[in-house]
mmCIF file with all atom_site columns, C-alpha atoms in Angstrom:
data_model
loop_
_atom_site.group_PDB
_atom_site.id
_atom_site.type_symbol
_atom_site.label_atom_id
_atom_site.label_alt_id
_atom_site.label_comp_id
_atom_site.label_asym_id
_atom_site.label_entity_id
_atom_site.label_seq_id
_atom_site.pdbx_PDB_ins_code
_atom_site.Cartn_x
_atom_site.Cartn_y
_atom_site.Cartn_z
_atom_site.occupancy
_atom_site.B_iso_or_equiv
_atom_site.pdbx_formal_charge
_atom_site.auth_seq_id
_atom_site.auth_comp_id
_atom_site.auth_asym_id
_atom_site.auth_atom_id
_atom_site.pdbx_PDB_model_num
ATOM 1   C CA . UNK I 1 1   ? -0.046  0.065  0.027   1.00 52.00 ? 1   UNK I CA 1
ATOM 2   C CA . UNK I 1 2   ? 2.803   2.398  0.748   1.00 51.00 ? 2   UNK I CA 1
ATOM 3   C CA . UNK I 1 3   ? 4.667   1.562  -2.488  1.00 49.00 ? 3   UNK I CA 1
ATOM 4   C CA . UNK I 1 4   ? 1.428   2.622  -4.465  1.00 45.00 ? 4   UNK I CA 1
ATOM 5   C CA . UNK I 1 5   ? 0.768   5.802  -2.265  1.00 44.00 ? 5   UNK I CA 1
ATOM 6   C CA . UNK I 1 6   ? 4.465   6.877  -3.263  1.00 47.00 ? 6   UNK I CA 1
ATOM 7   C CA . UNK I 1 7   ? 4.217   6.025  -6.613  1.00 43.00 ? 7   UNK I CA 1
ATOM 8   C CA . UNK I 1 8   ? 0.661   7.958  -7.043  1.00 49.00 ? 8   UNK I CA 1
ATOM 9   C CA . UNK I 1 9   ? 2.316   11.161 -5.409  1.00 48.00 ? 9   UNK I CA 1
ATOM 10  C CA . UNK I 1 10  ? 5.394   10.839 -7.851  1.00 44.00 ? 10  UNK I CA 1
ATOM 11  C CA . UNK I 1 11  ? 2.630   10.587 -10.746 1.00 45.00 ? 11  UNK I CA 1
ATOM 12  C CA . UNK I 1 12  ? 0.901   13.827 -9.344  1.00 45.00 ? 12  UNK I CA 1
ATOM 13  C CA . UNK I 1 13  ? 3.906   15.647 -8.724  1.00 41.00 ? 13  UNK I CA 1
ATOM 14  C CA . UNK I 1 14  ? 5.366   14.911 -12.121 1.00 48.00 ? 14  UNK I CA 1
ATOM 15  C CA . UNK I 1 15  ? 1.642   16.027 -13.602 1.00 48.00 ? 15  UNK I CA 1
ATOM 16  C CA . UNK I 1 16  ? 1.831   19.248 -11.678 1.00 40.00 ? 16  UNK I CA 1
ATOM 17  C CA . UNK I 1 17  ? 5.220   20.374 -12.551 1.00 38.00 ? 17  UNK I CA 1
ATOM 18  C CA . UNK I 1 18  ? 4.451   19.534 -16.309 1.00 44.00 ? 18  UNK I CA 1
ATOM 19  C CA . UNK I 1 19  ? 1.344   21.889 -16.014 1.00 40.00 ? 19  UNK I CA 1
ATOM 20  C CA . UNK I 1 20  ? 3.310   24.771 -14.504 1.00 40.00 ? 20  UNK I CA 1
ATOM 21  C CA . UNK I 1 21  ? 5.806   24.545 -17.198 1.00 37.00 ? 21  UNK I CA 1
ATOM 22  C CA . UNK I 1 22  ? 3.144   24.849 -19.651 1.00 40.00 ? 22  UNK I CA 1
ATOM 23  C CA . UNK I 1 23  ? 1.443   27.476 -17.797 1.00 34.00 ? 23  UNK I CA 1
ATOM 24  C CA . UNK I 1 24  ? 4.886   29.842 -17.314 1.00 33.00 ? 24  UNK I CA 1
ATOM 25  C CA . UNK I 1 25  ? 5.507   29.039 -21.181 1.00 36.00 ? 25  UNK I CA 1
ATOM 26  C CA . UNK I 1 26  ? 2.092   30.504 -22.305 1.00 36.00 ? 26  UNK I CA 1
ATOM 27  C CA . UNK I 1 27  ? 2.470   33.446 -20.069 1.00 36.00 ? 27  UNK I CA 1
ATOM 28  C CA . UNK I 1 28  ? 5.709   34.013 -21.474 1.00 36.00 ? 28  UNK I CA 1
ATOM 29  C CA . UNK I 1 29  ? 4.413   33.767 -24.940 1.00 38.00 ? 29  UNK I CA 1
ATOM 30  C CA . UNK I 1 30  ? 1.187   35.894 -24.587 1.00 37.00 ? 30  UNK I CA 1
ATOM 31  C CA . UNK I 1 31  ? 2.471   38.740 -22.294 1.00 37.00 ? 31  UNK I CA 1
ATOM 32  C CA . UNK I 1 32  ? 2.606   41.050 -25.336 1.00 32.00 ? 32  UNK I CA 1
ATOM 33  C CA . UNK I 1 33  ? 1.512   40.649 -28.970 1.00 39.00 ? 33  UNK I CA 1
ATOM 34  C CA . UNK I 1 34  ? 5.300   41.275 -29.919 1.00 41.00 ? 34  UNK I CA 1
ATOM 35  C CA . UNK I 1 35  ? 6.258   38.512 -27.755 1.00 36.00 ? 35  UNK I CA 1
ATOM 36  C CA . UNK I 1 36  ? 3.484   36.191 -28.672 1.00 36.00 ? 36  UNK I CA 1
ATOM 37  C CA . UNK I 1 37  ? 4.372   36.847 -32.761 1.00 42.00 ? 37  UNK I CA 1
ATOM 38  C CA . UNK I 1 38  ? 8.133   35.921 -31.634 1.00 40.00 ? 38  UNK I CA 1
ATOM 39  C CA . UNK I 1 39  ? 6.969   32.709 -29.905 1.00 41.00 ? 39  UNK I CA 1
ATOM 40  C CA . UNK I 1 40  ? 4.863   31.781 -32.972 1.00 46.00 ? 40  UNK I CA 1
ATOM 41  C CA . UNK I 1 41  ? 7.527   32.550 -35.191 1.00 49.00 ? 41  UNK I CA 1
ATOM 42  C CA . UNK I 1 42  ? 10.873  31.198 -33.366 1.00 51.00 ? 42  UNK I CA 1
ATOM 43  C CA . UNK I 1 43  ? 9.832   27.533 -33.760 1.00 80.00 ? 43  UNK I CA 1
ATOM 44  C CA . UNK I 1 44  ? 9.097   25.714 -36.917 1.00 91.00 ? 44  UNK I CA 1
ATOM 45  C CA . UNK I 1 45  ? 6.332   23.521 -35.977 1.00 92.00 ? 45  UNK I CA 1
ATOM 46  C CA . UNK I 1 46  ? 5.093   21.694 -39.106 1.00 96.00 ? 46  UNK I CA 1
ATOM 47  C CA . UNK I 1 47  ? 4.802   18.167 -39.488 1.00 94.00 ? 47  UNK I CA 1
ATOM 48  C CA . UNK I 1 48  ? 7.193   18.601 -42.951 1.00 96.00 ? 48  UNK I CA 1
ATOM 49  C CA . UNK I 1 49  ? 10.670  20.387 -43.332 1.00 96.00 ? 49  UNK I CA 1
ATOM 50  C CA . UNK I 1 50  ? 10.718  23.926 -44.391 1.00 96.00 ? 50  UNK I CA 1
ATOM 51  C CA . UNK I 1 51  ? 11.949  24.362 -47.961 1.00 96.00 ? 51  UNK I CA 1
ATOM 52  C CA . UNK I 1 52  ? 14.926  26.115 -48.931 1.00 96.00 ? 52  UNK I CA 1
ATOM 53  C CA . UNK I 1 53  ? 13.213  27.498 -51.881 1.00 96.00 ? 53  UNK I CA 1
ATOM 54  C CA . UNK I 1 54  ? 10.438  29.650 -49.935 1.00 97.00 ? 54  UNK I CA 1
ATOM 55  C CA . UNK I 1 55  ? 10.246  32.303 -47.240 1.00 96.00 ? 55  UNK I CA 1
ATOM 56  C CA . UNK I 1 56  ? 7.881   31.812 -44.556 1.00 97.00 ? 56  UNK I CA 1
ATOM 57  C CA . UNK I 1 57  ? 6.263   34.264 -42.576 1.00 96.00 ? 57  UNK I CA 1
ATOM 58  C CA . UNK I 1 58  ? 3.239   33.774 -39.837 1.00 97.00 ? 58  UNK I CA 1
ATOM 59  C CA . UNK I 1 59  ? 0.225   36.366 -40.598 1.00 98.00 ? 59  UNK I CA 1
ATOM 60  C CA . UNK I 1 60  ? -3.184  37.097 -39.311 1.00 98.00 ? 60  UNK I CA 1
ATOM 61  C CA . UNK I 1 61  ? -6.300  38.825 -40.517 1.00 98.00 ? 61  UNK I CA 1
ATOM 62  C CA . UNK I 1 62  ? -10.101 39.568 -39.768 1.00 98.00 ? 62  UNK I CA 1
ATOM 63  C CA . UNK I 1 63  ? -13.137 38.143 -41.341 1.00 98.00 ? 63  UNK I CA 1
ATOM 64  C CA . UNK I 1 64  ? -16.223 39.809 -41.423 1.00 96.00 ? 64  UNK I CA 1
ATOM 65  C CA . UNK I 1 65  ? -17.814 37.748 -38.707 1.00 96.00 ? 65  UNK I CA 1
ATOM 66  C CA . UNK I 1 66  ? -15.270 39.260 -36.393 1.00 96.00 ? 66  UNK I CA 1
ATOM 67  C CA . UNK I 1 67  ? -12.927 36.176 -36.083 1.00 97.00 ? 67  UNK I CA 1
ATOM 68  C CA . UNK I 1 68  ? -9.051  36.427 -36.520 1.00 98.00 ? 68  UNK I CA 1
ATOM 69  C CA . UNK I 1 69  ? -7.520  33.928 -38.829 1.00 98.00 ? 69  UNK I CA 1
ATOM 70  C CA . UNK I 1 70  ? -4.095  32.743 -38.032 1.00 98.00 ? 70  UNK I CA 1
ATOM 71  C CA . UNK I 1 71  ? -2.052  31.529 -41.383 1.00 98.00 ? 71  UNK I CA 1
ATOM 72  C CA . UNK I 1 72  ? 1.385   30.765 -42.851 1.00 98.00 ? 72  UNK I CA 1
ATOM 73  C CA . UNK I 1 73  ? 2.362   32.855 -45.869 1.00 98.00 ? 73  UNK I CA 1
ATOM 74  C CA . UNK I 1 74  ? 4.934   31.091 -48.266 1.00 98.00 ? 74  UNK I CA 1
ATOM 75  C CA . UNK I 1 75  ? 6.514   33.181 -51.027 1.00 97.00 ? 75  UNK I CA 1
ATOM 76  C CA . UNK I 1 76  ? 8.973   32.394 -53.556 1.00 96.00 ? 76  UNK I CA 1
ATOM 77  C CA . UNK I 1 77  ? 12.880  33.337 -52.530 1.00 93.00 ? 77  UNK I CA 1
ATOM 78  C CA . UNK I 1 78  ? 13.987  35.826 -55.151 1.00 81.00 ? 78  UNK I CA 1
ATOM 79  C CA . UNK I 1 79  ? 17.661  36.064 -56.320 1.00 71.00 ? 79  UNK I CA 1
ATOM 80  C CA . UNK I 1 80  ? 17.694  39.499 -54.580 1.00 59.00 ? 80  UNK I CA 1
ATOM 81  C CA . UNK I 1 81  ? 15.415  41.761 -52.427 1.00 60.00 ? 81  UNK I CA 1
ATOM 82  C CA . UNK I 1 82  ? 14.494  44.261 -55.311 1.00 52.00 ? 82  UNK I CA 1
ATOM 83  C CA . UNK I 1 83  ? 13.270  41.319 -57.511 1.00 55.00 ? 83  UNK I CA 1
ATOM 84  C CA . UNK I 1 84  ? 10.963  40.398 -54.702 1.00 57.00 ? 84  UNK I CA 1
ATOM 85  C CA . UNK I 1 85  ? 9.794   43.668 -53.606 1.00 62.00 ? 85  UNK I CA 1
ATOM 86  C CA . UNK I 1 86  ? 8.877   44.484 -57.404 1.00 70.00 ? 86  UNK I CA 1
ATOM 87  C CA . UNK I 1 87  ? 7.476   41.227 -58.318 1.00 86.00 ? 87  UNK I CA 1
ATOM 88  C CA . UNK I 1 88  ? 4.011   40.413 -58.413 1.00 94.00 ? 88  UNK I CA 1
ATOM 89  C CA . UNK I 1 89  ? 3.135   36.386 -58.150 1.00 97.00 ? 89  UNK I CA 1
ATOM 90  C CA . UNK I 1 90  ? -0.218  34.979 -58.780 1.00 98.00 ? 90  UNK I CA 1
ATOM 91  C CA . UNK I 1 91  ? -1.523  33.735 -55.315 1.00 98.00 ? 91  UNK I CA 1
ATOM 92  C CA . UNK I 1 92  ? -3.252  31.117 -53.780 1.00 98.00 ? 92  UNK I CA 1
ATOM 93  C CA . UNK I 1 93  ? -5.423  30.413 -50.412 1.00 98.00 ? 93  UNK I CA 1
ATOM 94  C CA . UNK I 1 94  ? -5.145  27.011 -49.134 1.00 98.00 ? 94  UNK I CA 1
ATOM 95  C CA . UNK I 1 95  ? -7.024  25.234 -46.438 1.00 97.00 ? 95  UNK I CA 1
ATOM 96  C CA . UNK I 1 96  ? -8.369  21.705 -45.298 1.00 94.00 ? 96  UNK I CA 1
ATOM 97  C CA . UNK I 1 97  ? -9.103  19.038 -44.425 1.00 94.00 ? 97  UNK I CA 1
ATOM 98  C CA . UNK I 1 98  ? -11.682 19.439 -42.278 1.00 89.00 ? 98  UNK I CA 1
ATOM 99  C CA . UNK I 1 99  ? -10.568 19.569 -38.593 1.00 90.00 ? 99  UNK I CA 1
ATOM 100 C CA . UNK I 1 100 ? -6.793  19.851 -39.780 1.00 94.00 ? 100 UNK I CA 1
ATOM 101 C CA . UNK I 1 101 ? -4.488  22.885 -39.233 1.00 96.00 ? 101 UNK I CA 1
ATOM 102 C CA . UNK I 1 102 ? -1.940  24.797 -41.468 1.00 97.00 ? 102 UNK I CA 1
ATOM 103 C CA . UNK I 1 103 ? 0.775   22.958 -39.817 1.00 96.00 ? 103 UNK I CA 1
ATOM 104 C CA . UNK I 1 104 ? -0.343  19.620 -41.777 1.00 95.00 ? 104 UNK I CA 1
ATOM 105 C CA . UNK I 1 105 ? -1.560  18.982 -45.445 1.00 95.00 ? 105 UNK I CA 1
ATOM 106 C CA . UNK I 1 106 ? -2.650  22.557 -46.092 1.00 97.00 ? 106 UNK I CA 1
ATOM 107 C CA . UNK I 1 107 ? 0.627   23.919 -45.148 1.00 97.00 ? 107 UNK I CA 1
ATOM 108 C CA . UNK I 1 108 ? 2.664   21.482 -47.288 1.00 97.00 ? 108 UNK I CA 1
ATOM 109 C CA . UNK I 1 109 ? 0.258   22.070 -50.368 1.00 98.00 ? 109 UNK I CA 1
ATOM 110 C CA . UNK I 1 110 ? 1.021   26.186 -49.972 1.00 98.00 ? 110 UNK I CA 1
ATOM 111 C CA . UNK I 1 111 ? 4.812   25.428 -49.276 1.00 98.00 ? 111 UNK I CA 1
ATOM 112 C CA . UNK I 1 112 ? 4.769   23.210 -52.682 1.00 98.00 ? 112 UNK I CA 1
ATOM 113 C CA . UNK I 1 113 ? 2.891   26.112 -54.448 1.00 98.00 ? 113 UNK I CA 1
ATOM 114 C CA . UNK I 1 114 ? 5.606   28.561 -53.347 1.00 98.00 ? 114 UNK I CA 1
ATOM 115 C CA . UNK I 1 115 ? 8.161   26.564 -54.505 1.00 97.00 ? 115 UNK I CA 1
ATOM 116 C CA . UNK I 1 116 ? 6.457   26.723 -57.881 1.00 97.00 ? 116 UNK I CA 1
ATOM 117 C CA . UNK I 1 117 ? 6.441   30.623 -58.010 1.00 97.00 ? 117 UNK I CA 1
ATOM 118 C CA . UNK I 1 118 ? 3.077   31.187 -56.412 1.00 98.00 ? 118 UNK I CA 1
ATOM 119 C CA . UNK I 1 119 ? 2.266   33.525 -52.880 1.00 98.00 ? 119 UNK I CA 1
ATOM 120 C CA . UNK I 1 120 ? 0.585   30.736 -51.263 1.00 98.00 ? 120 UNK I CA 1
ATOM 121 C CA . UNK I 1 121 ? -1.446  31.257 -47.914 1.00 98.00 ? 121 UNK I CA 1
ATOM 122 C CA . UNK I 1 122 ? -2.479  28.308 -45.694 1.00 98.00 ? 122 UNK I CA 1
ATOM 123 C CA . UNK I 1 123 ? -4.676  29.427 -42.807 1.00 98.00 ? 123 UNK I CA 1
ATOM 124 C CA . UNK I 1 124 ? -6.619  27.773 -39.990 1.00 98.00 ? 124 UNK I CA 1
ATOM 125 C CA . UNK I 1 125 ? -10.175 28.441 -40.353 1.00 97.00 ? 125 UNK I CA 1
ATOM 126 C CA . UNK I 1 126 ? -12.421 29.800 -37.842 1.00 97.00 ? 126 UNK I CA 1
ATOM 127 C CA . UNK I 1 127 ? -12.832 27.771 -34.549 1.00 97.00 ? 127 UNK I CA 1
ATOM 128 C CA . UNK I 1 128 ? -9.796  25.380 -35.815 1.00 96.00 ? 128 UNK I CA 1
ATOM 129 C CA . UNK I 1 129 ? -6.124  25.806 -34.781 1.00 96.00 ? 129 UNK I CA 1
ATOM 130 C CA . UNK I 1 130 ? -4.597  29.084 -33.939 1.00 97.00 ? 130 UNK I CA 1
ATOM 131 C CA . UNK I 1 131 ? -7.553  30.841 -35.355 1.00 98.00 ? 131 UNK I CA 1
ATOM 132 C CA . UNK I 1 132 ? -10.361 32.295 -32.942 1.00 97.00 ? 132 UNK I CA 1
ATOM 133 C CA . UNK I 1 133 ? -13.762 31.012 -32.562 1.00 96.00 ? 133 UNK I CA 1
ATOM 134 C CA . UNK I 1 134 ? -15.818 29.045 -30.235 1.00 95.00 ? 134 UNK I CA 1
ATOM 135 C CA . UNK I 1 135 ? -16.765 26.272 -29.630 1.00 94.00 ? 135 UNK I CA 1
ATOM 136 C CA . UNK I 1 136 ? -13.902 24.782 -31.243 1.00 93.00 ? 136 UNK I CA 1
ATOM 137 C CA . UNK I 1 137 ? -13.706 22.392 -34.046 1.00 86.00 ? 137 UNK I CA 1
ATOM 138 C CA . UNK I 1 138 ? -17.245 23.868 -35.497 1.00 89.00 ? 138 UNK I CA 1
ATOM 139 C CA . UNK I 1 139 ? -18.501 23.504 -39.050 1.00 86.00 ? 139 UNK I CA 1
ATOM 140 C CA . UNK I 1 140 ? -20.626 26.561 -40.660 1.00 91.00 ? 140 UNK I CA 1
ATOM 141 C CA . UNK I 1 141 ? -20.698 26.776 -44.420 1.00 90.00 ? 141 UNK I CA 1
ATOM 142 C CA . UNK I 1 142 ? -21.482 30.497 -44.254 1.00 94.00 ? 142 UNK I CA 1
ATOM 143 C CA . UNK I 1 143 ? -18.451 31.194 -41.768 1.00 95.00 ? 143 UNK I CA 1
ATOM 144 C CA . UNK I 1 144 ? -15.913 28.903 -43.366 1.00 94.00 ? 144 UNK I CA 1
ATOM 145 C CA . UNK I 1 145 ? -17.163 30.488 -46.889 1.00 95.00 ? 145 UNK I CA 1
ATOM 146 C CA . UNK I 1 146 ? -16.015 33.853 -45.575 1.00 97.00 ? 146 UNK I CA 1
ATOM 147 C CA . UNK I 1 147 ? -12.894 32.599 -44.214 1.00 98.00 ? 147 UNK I CA 1
ATOM 148 C CA . UNK I 1 148 ? -11.698 31.654 -47.668 1.00 98.00 ? 148 UNK I CA 1
ATOM 149 C CA . UNK I 1 149 ? -13.136 35.275 -48.822 1.00 98.00 ? 149 UNK I CA 1
ATOM 150 C CA . UNK I 1 150 ? -11.092 36.823 -46.057 1.00 98.00 ? 150 UNK I CA 1
ATOM 151 C CA . UNK I 1 151 ? -8.103  35.111 -47.119 1.00 98.00 ? 151 UNK I CA 1
ATOM 152 C CA . UNK I 1 152 ? -8.623  36.384 -50.751 1.00 98.00 ? 152 UNK I CA 1
ATOM 153 C CA . UNK I 1 153 ? -8.926  39.951 -49.232 1.00 98.00 ? 153 UNK I CA 1
ATOM 154 C CA . UNK I 1 154 ? -5.369  39.476 -47.642 1.00 98.00 ? 154 UNK I CA 1
ATOM 155 C CA . UNK I 1 155 ? -4.187  38.286 -50.757 1.00 98.00 ? 155 UNK I CA 1
ATOM 156 C CA . UNK I 1 156 ? -5.733  40.819 -52.979 1.00 97.00 ? 156 UNK I CA 1
ATOM 157 C CA . UNK I 1 157 ? -3.593  43.488 -50.748 1.00 96.00 ? 157 UNK I CA 1
ATOM 158 C CA . UNK I 1 158 ? -0.479  41.880 -50.194 1.00 97.00 ? 158 UNK I CA 1
ATOM 159 C CA . UNK I 1 159 ? 2.306   43.597 -52.065 1.00 95.00 ? 159 UNK I CA 1
ATOM 160 C CA . UNK I 1 160 ? 3.703   40.867 -53.875 1.00 95.00 ? 160 UNK I CA 1
ATOM 161 C CA . UNK I 1 161 ? 0.339   39.363 -54.937 1.00 97.00 ? 161 UNK I CA 1
ATOM 162 C CA . UNK I 1 162 ? -1.315  40.143 -58.354 1.00 97.00 ? 162 UNK I CA 1
ATOM 163 C CA . UNK I 1 163 ? -4.802  40.980 -57.346 1.00 97.00 ? 163 UNK I CA 1
ATOM 164 C CA . UNK I 1 164 ? -5.811  39.773 -60.964 1.00 97.00 ? 164 UNK I CA 1
ATOM 165 C CA . UNK I 1 165 ? -4.237  36.347 -60.339 1.00 98.00 ? 165 UNK I CA 1
ATOM 166 C CA . UNK I 1 166 ? -5.866  34.898 -57.391 1.00 98.00 ? 166 UNK I CA 1
ATOM 167 C CA . UNK I 1 167 ? -7.179  31.296 -56.665 1.00 98.00 ? 167 UNK I CA 1
ATOM 168 C CA . UNK I 1 168 ? -8.171  28.847 -53.916 1.00 98.00 ? 168 UNK I CA 1
ATOM 169 C CA . UNK I 1 169 ? -7.358  25.323 -52.941 1.00 98.00 ? 169 UNK I CA 1
ATOM 170 C CA . UNK I 1 170 ? -9.811  23.672 -50.805 1.00 96.00 ? 170 UNK I CA 1
ATOM 171 C CA . UNK I 1 171 ? -8.469  19.936 -49.332 1.00 96.00 ? 171 UNK I CA 1
ATOM 172 C CA . UNK I 1 172 ? -11.057 17.251 -48.597 1.00 93.00 ? 172 UNK I CA 1
ATOM 173 C CA . UNK I 1 173 ? -14.029 18.466 -46.700 1.00 90.00 ? 173 UNK I CA 1
ATOM 174 C CA . UNK I 1 174 ? -12.731 22.123 -47.666 1.00 93.00 ? 174 UNK I CA 1
ATOM 175 C CA . UNK I 1 175 ? -12.949 21.396 -51.175 1.00 93.00 ? 175 UNK I CA 1
ATOM 176 C CA . UNK I 1 176 ? -16.861 21.805 -50.813 1.00 92.00 ? 176 UNK I CA 1
ATOM 177 C CA . UNK I 1 177 ? -15.956 25.447 -49.102 1.00 93.00 ? 177 UNK I CA 1
ATOM 178 C CA . UNK I 1 178 ? -13.790 26.181 -51.917 1.00 95.00 ? 178 UNK I CA 1
ATOM 179 C CA . UNK I 1 179 ? -16.476 25.406 -54.390 1.00 94.00 ? 179 UNK I CA 1
ATOM 180 C CA . UNK I 1 180 ? -19.017 27.487 -52.396 1.00 93.00 ? 180 UNK I CA 1
ATOM 181 C CA . UNK I 1 181 ? -16.573 30.545 -52.206 1.00 96.00 ? 181 UNK I CA 1
ATOM 182 C CA . UNK I 1 182 ? -15.581 30.400 -56.041 1.00 96.00 ? 182 UNK I CA 1
ATOM 183 C CA . UNK I 1 183 ? -19.360 30.519 -56.876 1.00 95.00 ? 183 UNK I CA 1
ATOM 184 C CA . UNK I 1 184 ? -19.706 33.990 -55.139 1.00 94.00 ? 184 UNK I CA 1
ATOM 185 C CA . UNK I 1 185 ? -16.319 35.953 -55.303 1.00 97.00 ? 185 UNK I CA 1
ATOM 186 C CA . UNK I 1 186 ? -15.618 36.866 -58.735 1.00 97.00 ? 186 UNK I CA 1
ATOM 187 C CA . UNK I 1 187 ? -11.950 37.771 -57.626 1.00 97.00 ? 187 UNK I CA 1
ATOM 188 C CA . UNK I 1 188 ? -11.171 34.129 -57.792 1.00 98.00 ? 188 UNK I CA 1
ATOM 189 C CA . UNK I 1 189 ? -9.730  33.034 -61.035 1.00 98.00 ? 189 UNK I CA 1
ATOM 190 C CA . UNK I 1 190 ? -8.912  29.618 -60.342 1.00 98.00 ? 190 UNK I CA 1
ATOM 191 C CA . UNK I 1 191 ? -10.240 27.017 -58.151 1.00 97.00 ? 191 UNK I CA 1
ATOM 192 C CA . UNK I 1 192 ? -8.889  23.184 -57.191 1.00 96.00 ? 192 UNK I CA 1
ATOM 193 C CA . UNK I 1 193 ? -10.977 20.805 -54.883 1.00 94.00 ? 193 UNK I CA 1
ATOM 194 C CA . UNK I 1 194 ? -9.586  17.662 -53.853 1.00 91.00 ? 194 UNK I CA 1
ATOM 195 C CA . UNK I 1 195 ? -12.651 15.977 -52.146 1.00 87.00 ? 195 UNK I CA 1
ATOM 196 C CA . UNK I 1 196 ? -15.070 13.163 -52.174 1.00 85.00 ? 196 UNK I CA 1
ATOM 197 C CA . UNK I 1 197 ? -18.073 15.185 -51.936 1.00 75.00 ? 197 UNK I CA 1
ATOM 198 C CA . UNK I 1 198 ? -19.252 18.875 -51.632 1.00 76.00 ? 198 UNK I CA 1
ATOM 199 C CA . UNK I 1 199 ? -19.479 19.374 -47.773 1.00 72.00 ? 199 UNK I CA 1
ATOM 200 C CA . UNK I 1 200 ? -20.976 22.844 -47.822 1.00 72.00 ? 200 UNK I CA 1
ATOM 201 C CA . UNK I 1 201 ? -24.298 21.292 -49.483 1.00 74.00 ? 201 UNK I CA 1
ATOM 202 C CA . UNK I 1 202 ? -24.366 18.171 -47.593 1.00 71.00 ? 202 UNK I CA 1
#
């Protein structure tokens, strides 16, 4: 009995110390907006390695529903800074699968498209990942369609994106959201949907 009691106390102390470390780390990274951005950008947190052919930047933007979306922006590496600052690239907004985050497949899609010469934005939709919205992991065709439109807003104003050459990529469940958005937004010139069905209609 004494042995199990000591073991139980050890497990409790270990869990408590782990929790306190997490709280301290969270507090350190959320003390100010500047610190939060630094913490978010200092560590590569994707499930795939960063390509040497692209630049990466974490960004955020607002939707018309008042949600803050967090995204990873991938841009082609230019031969020199002046070339990058003067050049307008075709741009893509990428999201999905449903429930997944930009650290997974949408980020990989975006990075690979940036390798091929696109400005590519992989974003966490509302209620998912680092983006705002409660309750978490909620599906709403109206809100999620606006997520794509907000991403198009962001790209249309970006200094290296050509506002006349914006497309969207929807993966899996988000293929339906991409189709829904493309039917509404005339700024979208190309749409790719990798999906088994139109989730927004279902």
